[in-house]
Short mmCIF file of C-alpha atoms in Angstrom, two decimals:
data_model
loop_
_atom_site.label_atom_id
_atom_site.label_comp_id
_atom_site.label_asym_id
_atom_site.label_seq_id
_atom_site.Cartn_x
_atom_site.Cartn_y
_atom_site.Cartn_z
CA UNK A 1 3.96 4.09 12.19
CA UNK A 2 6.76 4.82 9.26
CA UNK A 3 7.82 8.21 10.08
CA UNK A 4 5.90 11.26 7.74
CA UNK A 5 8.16 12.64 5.02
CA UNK A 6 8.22 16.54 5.59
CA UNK A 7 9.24 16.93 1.83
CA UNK A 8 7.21 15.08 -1.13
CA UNK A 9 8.15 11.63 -2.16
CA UNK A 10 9.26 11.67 -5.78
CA UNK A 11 8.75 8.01 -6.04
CA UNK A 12 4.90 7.76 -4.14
CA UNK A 13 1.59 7.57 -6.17
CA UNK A 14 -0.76 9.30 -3.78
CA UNK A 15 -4.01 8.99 -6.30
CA UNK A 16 -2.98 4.90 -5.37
CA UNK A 17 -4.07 5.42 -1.95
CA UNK A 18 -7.01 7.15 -2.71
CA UNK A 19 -8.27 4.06 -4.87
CA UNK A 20 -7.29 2.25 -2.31
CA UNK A 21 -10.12 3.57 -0.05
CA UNK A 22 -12.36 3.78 -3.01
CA UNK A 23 -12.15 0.03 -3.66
CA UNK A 24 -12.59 -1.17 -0.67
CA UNK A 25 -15.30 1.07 0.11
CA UNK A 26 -16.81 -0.80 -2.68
CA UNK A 27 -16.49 -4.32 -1.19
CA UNK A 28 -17.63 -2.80 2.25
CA UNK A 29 -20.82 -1.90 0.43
CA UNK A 30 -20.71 -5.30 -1.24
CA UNK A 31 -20.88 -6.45 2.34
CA UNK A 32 -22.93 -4.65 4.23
CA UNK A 33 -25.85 -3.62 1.15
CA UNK A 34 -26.32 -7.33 -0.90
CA UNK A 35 -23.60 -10.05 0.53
CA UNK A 36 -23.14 -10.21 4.10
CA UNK A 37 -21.83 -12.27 6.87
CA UNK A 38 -23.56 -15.49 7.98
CA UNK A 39 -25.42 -16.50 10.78
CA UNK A 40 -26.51 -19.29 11.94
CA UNK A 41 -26.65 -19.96 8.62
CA UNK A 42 -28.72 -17.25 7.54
CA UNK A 43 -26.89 -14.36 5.19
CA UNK A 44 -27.23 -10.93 7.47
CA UNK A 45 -27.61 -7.88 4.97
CA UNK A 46 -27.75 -4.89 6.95
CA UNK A 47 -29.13 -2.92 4.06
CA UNK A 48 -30.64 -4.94 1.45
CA UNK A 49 -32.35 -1.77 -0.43
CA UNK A 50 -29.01 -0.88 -1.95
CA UNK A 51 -28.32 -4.40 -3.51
CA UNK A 52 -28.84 -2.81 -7.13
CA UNK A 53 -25.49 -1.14 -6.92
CA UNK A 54 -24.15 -3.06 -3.81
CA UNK A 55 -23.84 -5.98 -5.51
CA UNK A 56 -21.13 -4.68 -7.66
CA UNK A 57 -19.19 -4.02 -4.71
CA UNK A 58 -17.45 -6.97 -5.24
CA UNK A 59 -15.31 -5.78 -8.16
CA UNK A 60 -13.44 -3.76 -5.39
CA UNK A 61 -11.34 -6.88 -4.28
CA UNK A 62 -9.81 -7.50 -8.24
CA UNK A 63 -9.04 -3.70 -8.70
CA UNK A 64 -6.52 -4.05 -5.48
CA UNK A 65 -4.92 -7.12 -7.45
CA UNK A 66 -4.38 -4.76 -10.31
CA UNK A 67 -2.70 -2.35 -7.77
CA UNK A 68 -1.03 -4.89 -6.01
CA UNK A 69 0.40 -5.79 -9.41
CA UNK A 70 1.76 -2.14 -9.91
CA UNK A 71 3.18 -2.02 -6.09
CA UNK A 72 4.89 -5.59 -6.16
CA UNK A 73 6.52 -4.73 -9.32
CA UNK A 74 8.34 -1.77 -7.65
CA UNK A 75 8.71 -3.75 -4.16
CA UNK A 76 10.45 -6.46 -6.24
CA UNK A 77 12.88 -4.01 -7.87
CA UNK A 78 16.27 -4.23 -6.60
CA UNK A 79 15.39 -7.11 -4.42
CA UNK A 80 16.88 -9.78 -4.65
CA UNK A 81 14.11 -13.35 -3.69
CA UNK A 82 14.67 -13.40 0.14
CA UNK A 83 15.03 -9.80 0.46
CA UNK A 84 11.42 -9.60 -1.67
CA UNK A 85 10.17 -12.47 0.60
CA UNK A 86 11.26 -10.50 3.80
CA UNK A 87 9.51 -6.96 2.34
CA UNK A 88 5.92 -8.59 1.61
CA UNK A 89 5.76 -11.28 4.83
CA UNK A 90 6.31 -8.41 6.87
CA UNK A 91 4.39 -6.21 5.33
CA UNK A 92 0.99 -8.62 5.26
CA UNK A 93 1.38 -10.80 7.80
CA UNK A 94 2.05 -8.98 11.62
CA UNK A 95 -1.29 -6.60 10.55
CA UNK A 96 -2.98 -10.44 9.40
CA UNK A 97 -1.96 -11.88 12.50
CA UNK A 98 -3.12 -8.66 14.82
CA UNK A 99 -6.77 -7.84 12.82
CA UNK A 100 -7.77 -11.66 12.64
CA UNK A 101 -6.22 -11.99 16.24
CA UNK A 102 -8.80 -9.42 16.92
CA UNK A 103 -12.00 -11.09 15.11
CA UNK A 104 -11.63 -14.03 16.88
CA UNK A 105 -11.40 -12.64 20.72
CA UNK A 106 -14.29 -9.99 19.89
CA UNK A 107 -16.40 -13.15 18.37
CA UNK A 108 -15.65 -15.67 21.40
CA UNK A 109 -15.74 -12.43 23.85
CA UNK A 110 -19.18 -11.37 22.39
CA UNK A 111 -20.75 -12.71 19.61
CA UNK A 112 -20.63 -16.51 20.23
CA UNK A 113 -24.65 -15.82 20.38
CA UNK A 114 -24.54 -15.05 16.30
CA UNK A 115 -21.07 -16.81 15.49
CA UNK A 116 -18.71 -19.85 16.68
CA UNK A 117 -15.14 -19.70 16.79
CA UNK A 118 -12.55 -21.73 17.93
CA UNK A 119 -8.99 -21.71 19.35
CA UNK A 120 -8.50 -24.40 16.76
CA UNK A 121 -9.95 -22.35 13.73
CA UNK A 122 -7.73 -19.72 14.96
CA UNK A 123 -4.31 -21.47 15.07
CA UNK A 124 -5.19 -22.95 11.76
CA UNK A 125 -5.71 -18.97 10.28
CA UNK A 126 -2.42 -17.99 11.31
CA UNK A 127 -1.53 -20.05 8.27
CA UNK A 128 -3.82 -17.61 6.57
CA UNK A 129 -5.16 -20.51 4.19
CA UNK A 130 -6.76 -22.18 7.02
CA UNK A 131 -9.09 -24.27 4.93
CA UNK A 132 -5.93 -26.92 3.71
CA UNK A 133 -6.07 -27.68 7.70
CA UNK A 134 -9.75 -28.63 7.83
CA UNK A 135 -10.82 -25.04 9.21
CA UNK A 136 -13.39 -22.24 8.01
CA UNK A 137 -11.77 -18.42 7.47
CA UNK A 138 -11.52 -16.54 10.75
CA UNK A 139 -13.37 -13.77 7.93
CA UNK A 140 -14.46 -14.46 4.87
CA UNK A 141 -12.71 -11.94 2.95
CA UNK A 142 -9.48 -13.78 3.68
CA UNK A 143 -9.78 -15.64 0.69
CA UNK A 144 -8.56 -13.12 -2.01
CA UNK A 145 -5.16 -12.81 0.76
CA UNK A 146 -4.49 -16.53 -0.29
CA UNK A 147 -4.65 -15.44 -4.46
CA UNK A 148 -1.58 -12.27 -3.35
CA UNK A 149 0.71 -14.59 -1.33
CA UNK A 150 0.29 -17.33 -4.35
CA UNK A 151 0.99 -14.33 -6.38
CA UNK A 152 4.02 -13.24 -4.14
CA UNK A 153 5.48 -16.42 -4.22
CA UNK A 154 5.27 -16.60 -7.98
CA UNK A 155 7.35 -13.44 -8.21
CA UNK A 156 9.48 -14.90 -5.54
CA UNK A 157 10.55 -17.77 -8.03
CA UNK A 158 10.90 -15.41 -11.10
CA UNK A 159 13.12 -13.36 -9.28
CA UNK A 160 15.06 -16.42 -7.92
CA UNK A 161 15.03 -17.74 -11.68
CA UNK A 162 16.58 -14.22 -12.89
CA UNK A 163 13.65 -13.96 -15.33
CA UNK A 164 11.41 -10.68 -13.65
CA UNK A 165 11.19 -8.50 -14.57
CA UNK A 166 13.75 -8.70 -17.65
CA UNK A 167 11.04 -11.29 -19.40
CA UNK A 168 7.59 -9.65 -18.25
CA UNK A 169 6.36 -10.08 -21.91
CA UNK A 170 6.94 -14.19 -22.08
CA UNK A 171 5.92 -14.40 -18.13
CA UNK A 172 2.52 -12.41 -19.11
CA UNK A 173 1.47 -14.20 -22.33
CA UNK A 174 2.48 -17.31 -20.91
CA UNK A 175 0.01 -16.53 -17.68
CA UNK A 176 -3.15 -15.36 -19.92
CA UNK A 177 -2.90 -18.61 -21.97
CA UNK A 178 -3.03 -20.74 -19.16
CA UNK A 179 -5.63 -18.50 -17.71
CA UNK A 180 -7.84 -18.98 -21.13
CA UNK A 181 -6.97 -22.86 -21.33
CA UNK A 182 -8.00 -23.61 -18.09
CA UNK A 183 -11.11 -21.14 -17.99
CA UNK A 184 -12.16 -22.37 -21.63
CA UNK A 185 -11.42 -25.88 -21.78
CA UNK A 186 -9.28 -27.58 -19.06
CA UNK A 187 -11.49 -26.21 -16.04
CA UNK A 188 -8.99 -27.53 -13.36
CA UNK A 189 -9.49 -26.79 -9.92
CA UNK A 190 -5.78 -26.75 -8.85
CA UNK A 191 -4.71 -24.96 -11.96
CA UNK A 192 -6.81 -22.23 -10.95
CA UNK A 193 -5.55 -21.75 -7.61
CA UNK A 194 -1.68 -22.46 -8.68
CA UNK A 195 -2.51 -19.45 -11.44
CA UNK A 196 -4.86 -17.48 -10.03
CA UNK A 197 -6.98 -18.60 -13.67
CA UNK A 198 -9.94 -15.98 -12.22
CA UNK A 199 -7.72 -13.34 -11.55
CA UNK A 200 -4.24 -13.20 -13.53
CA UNK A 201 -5.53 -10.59 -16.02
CA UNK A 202 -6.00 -7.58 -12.68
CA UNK A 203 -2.60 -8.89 -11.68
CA UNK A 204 -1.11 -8.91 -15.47
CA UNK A 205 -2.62 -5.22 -15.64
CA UNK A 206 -0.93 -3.53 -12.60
CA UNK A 207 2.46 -5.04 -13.82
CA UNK A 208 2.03 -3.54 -17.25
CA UNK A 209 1.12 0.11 -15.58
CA UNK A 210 4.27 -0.08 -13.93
CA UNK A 211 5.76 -1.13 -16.81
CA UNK A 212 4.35 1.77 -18.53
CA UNK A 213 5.23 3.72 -15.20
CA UNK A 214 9.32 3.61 -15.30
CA UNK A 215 9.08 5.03 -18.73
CA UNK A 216 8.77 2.16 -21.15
CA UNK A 217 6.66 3.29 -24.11
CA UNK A 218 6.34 0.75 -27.39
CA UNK A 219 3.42 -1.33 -29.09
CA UNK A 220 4.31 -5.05 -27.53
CA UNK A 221 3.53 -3.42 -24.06
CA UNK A 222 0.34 -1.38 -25.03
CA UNK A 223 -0.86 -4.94 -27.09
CA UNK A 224 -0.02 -6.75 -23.63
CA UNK A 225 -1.81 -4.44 -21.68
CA UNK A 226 -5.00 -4.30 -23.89
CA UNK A 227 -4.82 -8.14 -23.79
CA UNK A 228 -4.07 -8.23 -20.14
CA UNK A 229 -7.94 -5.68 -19.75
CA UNK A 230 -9.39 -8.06 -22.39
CA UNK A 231 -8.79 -11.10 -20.25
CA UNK A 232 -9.45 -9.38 -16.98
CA UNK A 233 -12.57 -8.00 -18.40
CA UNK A 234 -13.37 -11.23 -19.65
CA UNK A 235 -12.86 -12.93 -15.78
CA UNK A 236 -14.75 -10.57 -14.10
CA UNK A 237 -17.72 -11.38 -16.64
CA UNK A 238 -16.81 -14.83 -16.35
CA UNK A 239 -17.45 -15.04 -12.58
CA UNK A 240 -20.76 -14.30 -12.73
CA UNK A 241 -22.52 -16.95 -13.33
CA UNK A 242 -21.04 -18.79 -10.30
CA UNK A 243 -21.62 -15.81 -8.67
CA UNK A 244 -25.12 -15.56 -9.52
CA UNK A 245 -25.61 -19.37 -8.27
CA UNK A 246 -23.80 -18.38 -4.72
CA UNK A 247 -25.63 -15.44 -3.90
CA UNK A 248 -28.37 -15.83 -6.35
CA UNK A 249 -28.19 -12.03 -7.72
CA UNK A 250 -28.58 -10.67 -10.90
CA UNK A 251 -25.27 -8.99 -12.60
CA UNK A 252 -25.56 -7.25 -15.64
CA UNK A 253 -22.16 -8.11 -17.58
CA UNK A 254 -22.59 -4.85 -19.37
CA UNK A 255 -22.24 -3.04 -16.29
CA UNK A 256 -19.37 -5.09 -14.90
CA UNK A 257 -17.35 -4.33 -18.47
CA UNK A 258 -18.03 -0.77 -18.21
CA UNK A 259 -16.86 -1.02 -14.68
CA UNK A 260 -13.92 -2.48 -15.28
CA UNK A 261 -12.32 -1.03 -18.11
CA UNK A 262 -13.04 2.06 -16.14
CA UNK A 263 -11.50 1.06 -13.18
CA UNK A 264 -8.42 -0.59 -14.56
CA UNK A 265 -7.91 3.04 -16.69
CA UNK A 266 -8.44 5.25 -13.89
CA UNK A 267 -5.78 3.06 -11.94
CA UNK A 268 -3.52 3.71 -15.06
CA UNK A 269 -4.30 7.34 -14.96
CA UNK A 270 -3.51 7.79 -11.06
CA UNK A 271 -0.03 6.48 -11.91
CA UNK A 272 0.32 9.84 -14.39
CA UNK A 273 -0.60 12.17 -11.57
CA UNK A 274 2.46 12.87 -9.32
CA UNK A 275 0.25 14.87 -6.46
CA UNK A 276 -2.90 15.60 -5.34
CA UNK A 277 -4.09 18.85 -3.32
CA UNK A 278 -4.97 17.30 0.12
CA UNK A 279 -2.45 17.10 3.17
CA UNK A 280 0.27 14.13 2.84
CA UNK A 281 -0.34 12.86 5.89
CA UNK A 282 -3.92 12.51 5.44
CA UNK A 283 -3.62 10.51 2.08
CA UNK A 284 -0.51 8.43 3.77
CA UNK A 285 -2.90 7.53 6.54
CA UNK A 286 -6.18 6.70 3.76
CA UNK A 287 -3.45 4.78 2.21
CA UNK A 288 -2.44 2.92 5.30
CA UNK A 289 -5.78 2.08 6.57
CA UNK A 290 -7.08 0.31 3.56
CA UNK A 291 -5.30 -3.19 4.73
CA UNK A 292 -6.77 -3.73 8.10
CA UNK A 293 -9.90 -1.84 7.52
CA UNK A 294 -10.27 -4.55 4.68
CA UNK A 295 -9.10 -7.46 7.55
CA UNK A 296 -11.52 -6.29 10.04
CA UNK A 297 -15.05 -5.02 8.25
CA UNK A 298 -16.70 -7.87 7.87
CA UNK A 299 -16.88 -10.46 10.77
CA UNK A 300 -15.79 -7.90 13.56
CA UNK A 301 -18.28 -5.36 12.26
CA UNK A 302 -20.73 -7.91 12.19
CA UNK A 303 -20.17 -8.65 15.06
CA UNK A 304 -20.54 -5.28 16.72
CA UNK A 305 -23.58 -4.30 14.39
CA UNK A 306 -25.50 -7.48 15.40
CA UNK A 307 -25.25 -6.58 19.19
CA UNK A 308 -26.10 -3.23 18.87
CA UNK A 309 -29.36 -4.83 17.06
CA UNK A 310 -30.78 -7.65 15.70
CA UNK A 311 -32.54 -5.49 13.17
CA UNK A 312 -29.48 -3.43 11.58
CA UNK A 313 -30.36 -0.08 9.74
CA UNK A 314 -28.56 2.75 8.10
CA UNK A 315 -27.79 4.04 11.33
CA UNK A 316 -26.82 1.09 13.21
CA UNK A 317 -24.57 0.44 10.17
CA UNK A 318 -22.56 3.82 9.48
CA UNK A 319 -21.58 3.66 13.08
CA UNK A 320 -20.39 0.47 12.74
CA UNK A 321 -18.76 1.36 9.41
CA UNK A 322 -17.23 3.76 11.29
CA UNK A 323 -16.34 2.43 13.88
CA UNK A 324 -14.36 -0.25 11.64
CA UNK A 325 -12.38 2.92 10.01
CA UNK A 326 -11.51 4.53 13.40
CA UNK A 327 -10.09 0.89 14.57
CA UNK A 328 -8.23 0.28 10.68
CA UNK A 329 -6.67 3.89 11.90
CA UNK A 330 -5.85 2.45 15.21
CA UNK A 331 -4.17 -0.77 14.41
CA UNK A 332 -2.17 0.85 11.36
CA UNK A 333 -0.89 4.18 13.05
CA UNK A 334 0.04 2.03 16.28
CA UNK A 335 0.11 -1.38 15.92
CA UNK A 336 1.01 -2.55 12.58
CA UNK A 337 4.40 -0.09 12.21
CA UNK A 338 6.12 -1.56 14.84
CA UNK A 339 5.19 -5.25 14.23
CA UNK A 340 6.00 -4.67 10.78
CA UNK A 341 9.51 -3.03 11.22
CA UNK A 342 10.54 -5.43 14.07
CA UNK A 343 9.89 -8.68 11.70
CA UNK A 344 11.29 -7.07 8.97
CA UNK A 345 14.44 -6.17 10.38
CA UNK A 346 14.29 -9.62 12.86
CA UNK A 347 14.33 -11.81 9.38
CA UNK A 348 16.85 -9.18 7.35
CA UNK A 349 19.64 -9.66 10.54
CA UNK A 350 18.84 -13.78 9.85
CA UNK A 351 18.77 -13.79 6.29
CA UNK A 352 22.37 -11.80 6.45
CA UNK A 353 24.19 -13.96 8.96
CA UNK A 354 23.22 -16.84 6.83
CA UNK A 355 24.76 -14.76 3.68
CA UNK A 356 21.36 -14.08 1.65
CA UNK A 357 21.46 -10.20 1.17
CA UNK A 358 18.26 -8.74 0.85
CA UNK A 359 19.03 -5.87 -1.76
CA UNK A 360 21.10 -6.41 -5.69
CA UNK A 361 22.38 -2.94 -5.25
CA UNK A 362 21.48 0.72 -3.63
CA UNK A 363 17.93 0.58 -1.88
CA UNK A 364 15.70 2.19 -3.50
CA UNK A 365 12.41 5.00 -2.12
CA UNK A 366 9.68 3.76 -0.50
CA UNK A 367 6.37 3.74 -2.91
CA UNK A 368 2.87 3.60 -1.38
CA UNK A 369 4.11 2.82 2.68
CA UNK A 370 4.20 -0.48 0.65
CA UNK A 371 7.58 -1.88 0.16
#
């Protein structure tokens, strides 16, 4: 686990981690109150009475892009592309490797009777986007970790090409009209995946509020950050109707605009406030649970719930629920520290006997246990 500061981080947003849980508490309920997990090819809702609200749940996953804008921004700082590269593969991929390592022995341990895995679907996940090799997600949340690494990688090459963050502006507009040409008129498959088209405008937001965050204060960025709401607004919105055909629900788009413009400017807000009045070690830990609690909730709770009954209630589920927190707690206070500081440090030692430093100049605080 990284070590507790005794003394207050200047750098850390602790309201961050707090969202953190919030959002994915949101996709949890997404989950487990209108969009389950499927078996046997029928969708399992454990509580079906709270798809009114549950089904909005699902706006949880594009308010961590916006975050995960703000953090990469500040992970990127002072890094130079490998050293960037090195910070985020070791940061997302040990915990990937251990919480889907994890699905797939609890599903071909016990749940084979609701669920079939294989040793081949799981060598193909440890490439994370196991469907270019032919196999199904280990879970299927592991589709929005696809849209970050594309979105790592991006910032990989802009920091290789000298041009992040010294021409956010250009890379920003240029981003939001391809998103708008291909989600207006061009409609291309791979142009959405190469630019996250359904998502750029959550990403485009959280670089902005960092922006905004190291003190930069004139018109062009508050334009480019009402544009950069505008078009995630307008995604979000966008999205339903496919959404509505896949899960055949009925979304209000009034309610998701009100829900995002609210979530996007509370996200800005928690970047204003420098501390909040609950122990640091309890907000590091909400912080550090988010990931794998995300990684495991859905198939491994399924998986748990479904044995405990075939009939799941409110019960049945908050123990699972819980159960799924106290093993996110596991895995990140003794697990994912270790695996994360070893391959760090593993690929630094390479990267520097080959020449390829990792940092432009003085290393810089740690911001959200996330750099």
């Amino acid at each position: 686990m990284p070590s507790l500061a005794k003394q207050p981080d200047p750098t850390r947003v602790p309201v961050l981690d707090l969202l953190r849980l919030a959002a994915v508490g949101a996709v949890i309920l997404y989950h487990y109150g209108f969009w389950g997990t499927a078996s046997h090819g029928a969708q399992k809702v454990a509580m079906p009475y709270l798809a009114p609200v549950a089904q909005y749940g699902f706006l949880g996953v594009p308010v961590f892009f916006a975050i995960s804008g703000f953090v990469i921004a500040y992970s990127a700082e002072g890094r130079t592309p490998v050293g960037f590269a090195i910070a985020r593969f070791s940061r997302i991929y040990p915990t990937f490797v251990i919480c889907m390592t994890l699905t797939f022995l609890t599903t071909l341990l016990l749940g084979q009777a609701y669920f079939h895995v294989t040793w081949g679907q799981w060598l193909a996940n440890l490439l994370i986007a196991a469907p270019m090799l032919g196999q199904p997600y280990m879970d299927d949340a592991y589709w929005s970790l696809v849209i970050e690494v594309v979105f790592y990688v991006w910032v990989a090459l802009f920091l290789a090409w000298g041009i992040f963050p010294r021409k956010i502006d250009t890379i920003i507009l240029a981003w939001i009209a391809i998103t708008f040409a291909n989600e207006l008129t061009l409609d291309v498959p791979l142009f959405e995946k190469l630019f996250m088209a359904d998502d750029s405008g959550f990403f485009a937001v959280g670089l902005l509020i960092y922006e905004h965050y190291r003190g930069r204060r004139d018109m062009r960025l508050y334009s480019l950050l009402t544009l950069a709401m505008g078009t995630a607004t307008f995604q979000a919105v966008h999205k339903l109707e496919r959404l509505g055909v896949h899960t055949h629900g009925d979304f209000d788009p009034r309610v998701v605009t009100l829900i995002c413009v609210v979530s996007l400017g509370v996200v800005f807000a928690a970047t204003r406030i420098k501390s909040v009045p609950l122990p640091a070690g309890l907000v590091r830990a909400v912080g550090g649970i988010t990931y794998p609690l995300y990684l495991l909730h859905l198939q491994l709770g399924y998986v748990i719930l479904l044995l405990m009954t075939p009939t799941p209630d409110a019960l049945s589920t908050a123990l699972v629920v819980t159960g799924m927190v106290l093993l996110a707690w596991f895995v990140w206070r003794f697990l994912e520290s270790n695996a994360h500081y070893l391959v760090r440090d593993k690929l630094t030692m390479l990267a520097s006997r080959y020449g390829w430093p990792s940092r432009l100049g003085r290393p810089g605080n740690a911001l959200l246990t996330d750099g």
